[in-house]
């Protein structure tokens, strides 16, 4: 039996490849393989497809350091729900003709598995499903990932997939496969499922998770809904996986996808990094999800420096102490000041540390957002702004529904953080642009100040 894994297009106002790997989809691929299926992949987000330049009317976006970069894109029509938003809308990934070619090269599978992440990218998922359906009519599709888990009603009603996985986990996949009439898979064996990265063309940068869950429950975050239990993998297993990518694939960059990488680091991350030091490291590490400043210890900061963490990212979200408390109390300004001190003492430059702040939070005024940016800048760290968007099922989402700010069945395209804060004019797009410009200018000034000699200052 053959399964074709499909990593779909993204449709959005903006998208960037910050170590965006089809992690869940490739894990599902490993599970299928263990059950005796042969698996193949069509990756519509493959920025390294060798034929891309021939299919693009503009030069291919440059690759940026450490395996990040811009996706090629084409303008597409906006979904009706956001038609009035005055920003262009794009489909990111392989141009349609190249995507068609890649699908056409594949043998007809018995099953298609489509993986998803952001809920508001669903127009890209649907376009991918439609195209795959043209090539392989009658082949059943299983839709998995975050979108159907967070928006099950929408995904069931609108996607057209035969099976929509709303729970996650191998048991649900096994039931879906049996339900489609394939031989029922054997019961799960062990807990360790690593992604089938052998299917990716470009393995220079890969994503790894050392565990699931988070000990906090922030009011805007879906992690407590999706992974209510904190579970850590064995440090030895994680270190062997990471070293294996380096040795087998020549991987140079690893992005940790954990929600709580630093939690109990003495028993977890420190041990992983210690084992990697013994194996010779030779990698760079990235933390796109943002680290908990409160959990950072001096020892962990030293190990992070020694093992090659680059531009460590810390999550502050807001510098307003009331707001920090109200949203879950995961971090305080004192925690951030302390963590920056530890990272600096370990050898990181302050401006190299990136601090995430959220803008457009419910009830947040523009002045508050500006104050937060200036606060982080005053500590010498760089700012990265993430616009707030409501995630279904989170306490903040439910409150917005209760208060009549959003309908319960808000179209998922409005869960897009590029446009949600601008909804009803509360945080206009120009204001967000202005905040981004302010953060960019202050970040650049940090670099300039760093390059000045003491006499210049
Ligand atoms: S600490 Fe981070 S991962 Fe955990 S609930 Fe809060 S935002 Fe989510």
Coordinates of C-alpha atoms and ligand atoms in Angstrom, one line a residue:
X1 CA 0.0 0.0 0.0
X2 CA 1.3 3.4 -0.9
X3 CA 0.6 6.7 0.8
X4 CA 1.4 10.1 -0.6
X5 CA 2.2 12.7 2.0
X6 CA 1.5 16.3 0.8
X7 CA 2.9 19.4 2.3
X8 CA 0.5 22.0 1.1
X9 CA 0.7 25.6 -0.2
X10 CA 0.3 28.5 2.2
X11 CA -2.1 31.3 1.3
X12 CA -1.6 34.4 3.4
X13 CA -0.8 38.1 3.3
X14 CA 2.7 37.3 4.5
X15 CA 4.7 34.1 5.1
X16 CA 8.3 33.4 5.9
X17 CA 10.2 30.1 6.4
X18 CA 11.4 30.3 10.0
X19 CA 12.4 26.6 10.0
X20 CA 9.0 25.6 9.0
X21 CA 9.2 21.8 8.5
X22 CA 6.3 19.4 7.9
X23 CA 7.1 17.8 11.2
X24 CA 3.7 16.2 12.0
X25 CA 3.2 15.0 8.5
X26 CA 6.6 13.3 8.4
X27 CA 5.9 11.7 11.8
X28 CA 2.7 10.3 10.4
X29 CA 4.8 9.1 7.5
X30 CA 7.1 7.2 9.9
X31 CA 4.0 5.6 11.6
X32 CA 2.6 4.5 8.2
X33 CA 6.0 3.0 7.3
X34 CA 6.1 1.1 10.6
X35 CA 2.7 -0.3 9.6
X36 CA 4.1 -1.6 6.3
X37 CA 3.1 1.2 4.0
X38 CA 5.5 2.7 1.4
X39 CA 5.5 6.5 1.6
X40 CA 6.4 9.3 -0.7
X41 CA 6.2 13.1 -0.3
X42 CA 5.2 16.1 -2.5
X43 CA 6.5 19.2 -0.8
X44 CA 4.7 22.3 -2.2
X45 CA 6.9 24.5 0.1
X46 CA 10.2 23.1 -1.1
X47 CA 12.3 26.3 -1.5
X48 CA 15.2 24.2 -2.8
X49 CA 13.4 22.5 -5.7
X50 CA 16.1 22.6 -8.4
X51 CA 13.6 23.5 -11.1
X52 CA 12.2 26.5 -9.3
X53 CA 14.2 29.2 -11.2
X54 CA 12.8 28.0 -14.5
X55 CA 9.2 28.4 -13.3
X56 CA 9.6 31.8 -11.7
X57 CA 9.2 35.2 -13.5
X58 CA 11.4 36.9 -10.8
X59 CA 14.7 35.8 -9.3
X60 CA 14.4 33.1 -6.7
X61 CA 14.4 34.7 -3.2
X62 CA 17.9 34.5 -1.7
X63 CA 18.5 31.9 1.0
X64 CA 19.1 33.5 4.3
X65 CA 21.5 32.4 7.1
X66 CA 20.8 29.2 9.1
X67 CA 18.3 27.6 6.8
X68 CA 15.6 30.3 7.0
X69 CA 14.3 32.2 4.0
X70 CA 11.5 33.6 1.9
X71 CA 9.1 31.4 -0.1
X72 CA 8.5 32.1 -3.7
X73 CA 5.0 33.6 -4.1
X74 CA 2.3 34.6 -6.6
X75 CA -0.6 36.9 -5.9
X76 CA -4.0 35.2 -5.7
X77 CA -7.5 36.4 -5.0
X78 CA -8.3 37.1 -1.4
X79 CA -10.9 34.9 0.3
X80 CA -14.3 36.8 0.5
X81 CA -14.1 37.2 4.3
X82 CA -11.0 39.4 4.0
X83 CA -11.7 40.9 0.6
X84 CA -11.8 44.4 2.1
X85 CA -8.4 44.2 3.7
X86 CA -6.1 46.5 1.7
X87 CA -3.1 44.3 1.4
X88 CA -2.1 41.9 -1.4
X89 CA -2.7 38.2 -0.7
X90 CA -0.4 35.5 -2.0
X91 CA 0.0 31.8 -2.5
X92 CA 3.5 30.7 -1.2
X93 CA 5.4 27.7 -2.4
X94 CA 5.9 26.0 -5.7
X95 CA 4.4 27.8 -8.7
X96 CA 1.3 25.9 -9.9
X97 CA 2.9 24.4 -13.0
X98 CA 5.9 23.0 -11.0
X99 CA 3.5 21.7 -8.4
X100 CA 1.6 19.9 -11.1
X101 CA 4.8 18.5 -12.5
X102 CA 5.8 17.2 -9.1
X103 CA 2.4 15.5 -8.5
X104 CA 2.5 14.1 -12.1
X105 CA 5.8 12.3 -11.3
X106 CA 4.2 10.3 -8.5
X107 CA 2.7 6.9 -8.9
X108 CA -1.0 6.7 -8.0
X109 CA -1.2 6.2 -4.2
X110 CA -3.8 4.3 -2.3
X111 CA -4.1 7.1 0.2
X112 CA -3.2 10.8 0.4
X113 CA -2.3 12.4 3.7
X114 CA -2.3 16.2 3.9
X115 CA -0.6 18.0 6.8
X116 CA -1.6 21.4 8.0
X117 CA -0.4 24.1 10.5
X118 CA -2.0 27.5 10.7
X119 CA -5.8 27.5 10.7
X120 CA -5.9 30.7 8.5
X121 CA -3.8 29.1 5.7
X122 CA -6.8 26.8 4.8
X123 CA -7.3 28.4 1.3
X124 CA -3.8 27.0 0.5
X125 CA -4.7 23.6 1.9
X126 CA -8.0 23.5 -0.2
X127 CA -6.2 24.5 -3.4
X128 CA -3.6 21.8 -2.8
X129 CA -6.4 19.2 -2.2
X130 CA -8.2 20.2 -5.3
X131 CA -5.0 19.9 -7.4
X132 CA -4.1 16.5 -5.9
X133 CA -7.7 15.4 -6.5
X134 CA -7.3 16.2 -10.2
X135 CA -4.2 14.0 -10.4
X136 CA -5.5 11.1 -8.3
X137 CA -9.3 11.1 -8.6
X138 CA -10.9 8.6 -6.2
X139 CA -7.9 8.4 -3.9
X140 CA -9.1 9.0 -0.3
X141 CA -7.6 11.9 1.6
X142 CA -6.9 12.2 5.3
X143 CA -6.5 15.7 6.5
X144 CA -4.4 16.1 9.7
X145 CA -2.5 18.7 11.7
X146 CA -3.4 21.8 13.6
X147 CA -6.1 23.2 11.3
X148 CA -8.6 20.4 11.7
X149 CA -7.8 20.0 15.4
X150 CA -8.5 23.7 16.1
X151 CA -11.3 24.2 13.6
X152 CA -12.9 20.7 13.2
X153 CA -16.4 22.0 12.2
X154 CA -14.9 24.2 9.4
X155 CA -12.5 21.5 8.2
X156 CA -15.2 18.8 8.1
X157 CA -17.7 21.1 6.3
X158 CA -15.3 22.7 3.8
X159 CA -12.2 20.7 3.1
X160 CA -13.8 17.8 1.1
X161 CA -11.3 15.4 2.7
X162 CA -12.7 11.9 3.3
X163 CA -11.3 11.8 6.9
X164 CA -10.6 14.8 9.1
X165 CA -8.3 14.0 12.1
X166 CA -9.4 16.2 15.0
X167 CA -7.7 14.5 17.9
X168 CA -4.1 13.7 16.9
X169 CA -2.2 10.6 17.8
X170 CA -1.6 7.2 16.3
X171 CA -4.8 5.7 17.5
X172 CA -6.9 8.1 15.5
X173 CA -4.8 7.6 12.4
X174 CA -5.1 3.8 12.8
X175 CA -8.9 4.0 13.1
X176 CA -9.1 6.2 10.0
X177 CA -7.0 3.8 8.0
X178 CA -9.1 0.8 9.1
X179 CA -12.3 2.9 8.5
X180 CA -11.2 3.4 4.9
X181 CA -11.1 -0.4 4.4
X182 CA -7.3 -0.9 4.6
X183 CA -5.9 -3.7 6.9
X184 CA -6.1 -2.5 10.5
X185 CA -2.6 -1.4 11.7
X186 CA -1.0 -3.2 14.7
X187 CA -1.3 -1.6 18.1
X188 CA 1.2 1.2 18.8
X189 CA 4.6 0.1 19.8
X190 CA 6.7 2.5 22.0
X191 CA 6.5 6.3 22.2
X192 CA 9.3 7.4 19.9
X193 CA 8.3 8.5 16.5
X194 CA 10.8 10.7 14.6
X195 CA 9.9 12.4 11.3
X196 CA 10.7 10.7 8.0
X197 CA 13.2 13.4 7.1
X198 CA 14.8 11.1 4.6
X199 CA 11.9 12.2 2.3
X200 CA 13.0 15.9 2.4
X201 CA 15.3 17.2 -0.4
X202 CA 16.9 19.8 1.9
X203 CA 18.0 18.5 5.3
X204 CA 20.5 21.2 6.1
X205 CA 18.1 22.6 8.8
X206 CA 15.7 20.3 10.6
X207 CA 13.2 20.6 13.5
X208 CA 13.4 18.5 16.7
X209 CA 11.1 18.3 19.7
X210 CA 12.5 17.1 23.0
X211 CA 9.0 16.9 24.5
X212 CA 5.4 17.9 24.5
X213 CA 3.3 20.2 26.5
X214 CA 4.0 23.2 28.7
X215 CA 3.6 23.7 32.5
X216 CA 1.9 27.1 31.9
X217 CA -1.6 27.9 30.5
X218 CA -1.4 31.3 28.9
X219 CA -4.8 32.7 27.9
X220 CA -3.9 33.2 24.2
X221 CA -2.1 29.9 23.6
X222 CA -3.3 26.6 22.2
X223 CA -0.6 24.5 23.7
X224 CA -2.6 23.5 26.8
X225 CA -5.5 22.4 24.5
X226 CA -3.4 20.5 22.1
X227 CA -0.9 19.0 24.5
X228 CA -2.4 19.0 28.0
X229 CA 0.2 16.7 29.4
X230 CA 3.9 17.6 29.9
X231 CA 6.0 14.8 28.5
X232 CA 9.7 14.8 27.9
X233 CA 11.7 12.4 25.8
X234 CA 14.8 10.7 27.2
X235 CA 17.9 13.1 26.8
X236 CA 19.9 10.2 25.3
X237 CA 17.3 9.6 22.6
X238 CA 17.1 13.2 21.7
X239 CA 20.9 13.7 21.6
X240 CA 21.2 10.5 19.4
X241 CA 18.5 11.8 17.0
X242 CA 20.2 15.2 16.7
X243 CA 23.7 13.8 16.2
X244 CA 22.3 11.3 13.7
X245 CA 21.0 14.1 11.5
X246 CA 24.4 15.7 11.6
X247 CA 26.2 12.5 10.8
X248 CA 23.8 11.0 8.3
X249 CA 22.5 14.1 6.4
X250 CA 25.2 16.7 7.1
X251 CA 22.5 18.8 8.9
X252 CA 24.0 22.1 10.2
X253 CA 21.0 23.7 11.9
X254 CA 18.5 22.4 14.4
X255 CA 15.3 24.3 15.4
X256 CA 13.8 23.1 18.6
X257 CA 10.0 23.1 18.3
X258 CA 9.3 22.6 22.0
X259 CA 6.9 24.8 24.0
X260 CA 8.9 24.5 27.2
X261 CA 12.5 23.6 26.2
X262 CA 14.0 25.2 29.4
X263 CA 11.6 23.7 31.9
X264 CA 13.6 21.6 34.4
X265 CA 16.6 22.1 32.3
X266 CA 19.0 20.5 34.8
X267 CA 17.3 17.2 34.2
X268 CA 16.6 17.7 30.5
X269 CA 18.1 20.2 28.2
X270 CA 21.4 20.4 30.1
X271 CA 21.8 16.7 29.8
X272 CA 20.9 16.7 26.0
X273 CA 23.5 19.4 25.4
X274 CA 26.1 17.7 27.6
X275 CA 25.7 14.5 25.5
X276 CA 26.0 16.6 22.3
X277 CA 29.2 18.2 23.5
X278 CA 30.6 14.7 24.0
X279 CA 29.6 13.8 20.5
X280 CA 31.4 16.8 19.0
X281 CA 28.3 19.1 18.4
X282 CA 29.2 20.8 15.1
X283 CA 25.6 22.2 14.8
X284 CA 23.8 25.5 15.4
X285 CA 20.6 25.5 17.4
X286 CA 17.6 27.8 17.1
X287 CA 14.5 28.5 19.3
X288 CA 11.8 29.8 17.1
X289 CA 9.1 29.2 19.7
X290 CA 10.7 31.5 22.3
X291 CA 12.2 30.4 25.6
X292 CA 10.9 30.8 29.1
X293 CA 13.1 33.5 30.6
X294 CA 12.1 32.4 34.1
X295 CA 13.5 28.8 33.6
X296 CA 16.9 29.9 32.3
X297 CA 19.8 29.0 34.6
X298 CA 23.4 30.1 34.5
X299 CA 24.5 26.5 33.6
X300 CA 22.0 26.2 30.8
X301 CA 23.0 29.6 29.3
X302 CA 26.7 28.4 29.4
X303 CA 25.8 25.2 27.7
X304 CA 23.7 27.0 25.1
X305 CA 26.7 29.2 24.2
X306 CA 29.1 26.2 24.1
X307 CA 26.9 24.1 21.9
X308 CA 26.2 26.9 19.3
X309 CA 22.7 28.4 20.0
X310 CA 22.3 31.3 17.7
X311 CA 20.2 34.4 18.4
X312 CA 18.3 32.8 21.3
X313 CA 14.7 33.9 21.4
X314 CA 12.9 34.7 24.6
X315 CA 9.1 35.3 25.0
X316 CA 8.0 38.3 26.9
X317 CA 4.9 39.1 24.9
X318 CA 4.0 42.2 27.0
X319 CA 6.0 44.4 29.4
X320 CA 2.8 45.4 31.2
X321 CA 2.9 43.7 34.6
X322 CA -0.9 43.6 34.9
X323 CA -1.2 42.0 31.5
X324 CA 1.5 39.4 32.3
X325 CA -0.4 38.3 35.3
X326 CA -3.8 38.4 33.6
X327 CA -2.6 36.2 30.7
X328 CA -1.1 33.5 32.9
X329 CA 2.0 34.9 34.6
X330 CA 4.6 32.9 32.7
X331 CA 7.2 35.6 32.8
X332 CA 7.9 39.0 34.4
X333 CA 10.1 41.9 33.4
X334 CA 12.5 40.9 36.2
X335 CA 12.7 37.4 34.7
X336 CA 13.7 38.9 31.4
X337 CA 16.3 41.2 32.9
X338 CA 17.8 38.2 34.8
X339 CA 17.8 36.0 31.7
X340 CA 19.5 38.6 29.6
X341 CA 22.2 39.0 32.3
X342 CA 22.8 35.2 32.3
X343 CA 23.0 35.0 28.5
X344 CA 25.4 37.9 28.5
X345 CA 27.5 36.4 31.2
X346 CA 27.6 33.2 29.1
X347 CA 29.0 35.1 26.1
X348 CA 26.0 36.1 24.0
X349 CA 25.8 39.7 23.0
X350 CA 22.6 41.3 24.2
X351 CA 21.5 42.6 20.8
X352 CA 21.8 39.0 19.6
X353 CA 19.0 37.9 21.9
X354 CA 15.6 38.3 20.3
X355 CA 12.6 39.1 22.6
X356 CA 9.1 38.4 21.3
X357 CA 6.4 40.9 22.0
X358 CA 2.8 40.7 21.0
X359 CA 1.0 43.6 19.4
X360 CA -2.8 43.9 18.9
X361 CA -3.7 42.1 22.1
X362 CA -7.3 42.5 23.2
X363 CA -7.6 45.8 25.0
X364 CA -4.0 46.8 24.2
X365 CA -3.5 50.5 23.2
X366 CA -0.9 51.5 20.6
X367 CA 1.0 53.4 23.3
X368 CA 1.3 50.3 25.4
X369 CA 2.8 48.4 22.4
X370 CA 5.2 51.2 21.8
X371 CA 6.2 51.3 25.5
X372 CA 6.9 47.5 25.4
X373 CA 9.2 47.9 22.4
X374 CA 11.1 50.7 24.0
X375 CA 11.4 48.7 27.2
X376 CA 13.0 45.7 25.5
X377 CA 15.3 48.0 23.5
X378 CA 16.4 49.8 26.7
X379 CA 17.7 46.4 27.9
X380 CA 19.9 46.1 24.8
X381 CA 18.0 43.2 23.3
X382 CA 16.4 43.0 19.8
X383 CA 12.6 43.0 19.4
X384 CA 10.6 40.7 17.3
X385 CA 6.9 41.6 17.0
X386 CA 4.2 38.9 16.7
X387 CA 0.7 40.3 16.0
X388 CA -2.0 38.7 18.2
X389 CA -4.6 36.5 16.7
X390 CA -7.3 34.6 18.5
X391 CA -6.9 30.8 18.5
X392 CA -10.2 28.8 18.8
X393 CA -10.8 27.3 22.2
X394 CA -8.3 29.4 24.1
X395 CA -9.6 31.5 27.0
X396 CA -9.0 34.7 25.1
X397 CA -11.0 33.5 22.1
X398 CA -13.9 32.4 24.3
X399 CA -13.9 35.7 26.1
X400 CA -13.9 37.6 22.8
X401 CA -16.9 35.5 21.7
X402 CA -18.7 36.1 25.1
X403 CA -18.1 39.9 24.8
X404 CA -19.5 39.9 21.2
X405 CA -16.1 41.0 19.7
X406 CA -16.1 38.0 17.4
X407 CA -18.7 35.4 16.3
X408 CA -18.2 31.9 17.6
X409 CA -17.7 30.7 14.0
X410 CA -15.3 33.4 13.0
X411 CA -13.9 32.5 9.6
X412 CA -10.4 31.1 10.2
X413 CA -8.9 33.5 7.7
X414 CA -9.7 36.2 10.4
X415 CA -7.5 34.2 12.8
X416 CA -4.6 35.6 10.8
X417 CA -2.4 37.7 12.9
X418 CA -1.5 39.9 9.9
X419 CA -5.1 41.2 9.8
X420 CA -6.9 40.4 13.1
X421 CA -5.6 43.3 15.1
X422 CA -6.9 45.6 12.3
X423 CA -10.4 44.2 12.6
X424 CA -12.9 46.9 13.5
X425 CA -10.1 49.5 13.2
X426 CA -8.7 48.8 16.7
X427 CA -5.1 48.4 15.6
X428 CA -5.0 49.8 12.0
X429 CA -2.6 48.2 9.6
X430 CA -0.6 51.5 9.3
X431 CA -0.2 51.5 13.0
X432 CA 1.2 48.0 13.0
X433 CA 3.5 49.0 10.2
X434 CA 4.6 51.9 12.2
X435 CA 5.4 49.7 15.3
X436 CA 7.3 47.3 13.0
X437 CA 9.3 50.2 11.6
X438 CA 10.0 51.5 15.2
X439 CA 11.2 48.0 16.3
X440 CA 13.4 47.6 13.1
X441 CA 15.0 51.0 13.6
X442 CA 15.7 50.4 17.3
X443 CA 17.2 47.0 16.5
X444 CA 19.4 48.5 13.8
X445 CA 20.6 51.2 16.3
X446 CA 21.7 48.5 18.7
X447 CA 23.9 47.1 16.0
X448 CA 25.3 50.6 15.2
X449 CA 26.0 51.3 18.9
X450 CA 27.8 48.0 19.1
X451 CA 30.1 48.9 16.3
X452 CA 31.0 52.3 17.8
X453 CA 34.3 52.7 19.6
X454 CA 34.0 54.0 23.2
X455 CA 35.2 57.4 21.9
X456 CA 32.3 57.6 19.5
X457 CA 29.6 57.2 22.2
Ligands
LIG1 S1 4.3 29.4 28.2 FE1 4.3 29.5 26.0 S2 3.7 27.4 25.3 FE2 3.2 27.6 27.5 S3 1.0 28.1 27.5 FE3 2.2 30.0 27.6 S4 2.5 30.7 25.5 FE4 1.8 28.6 25.4

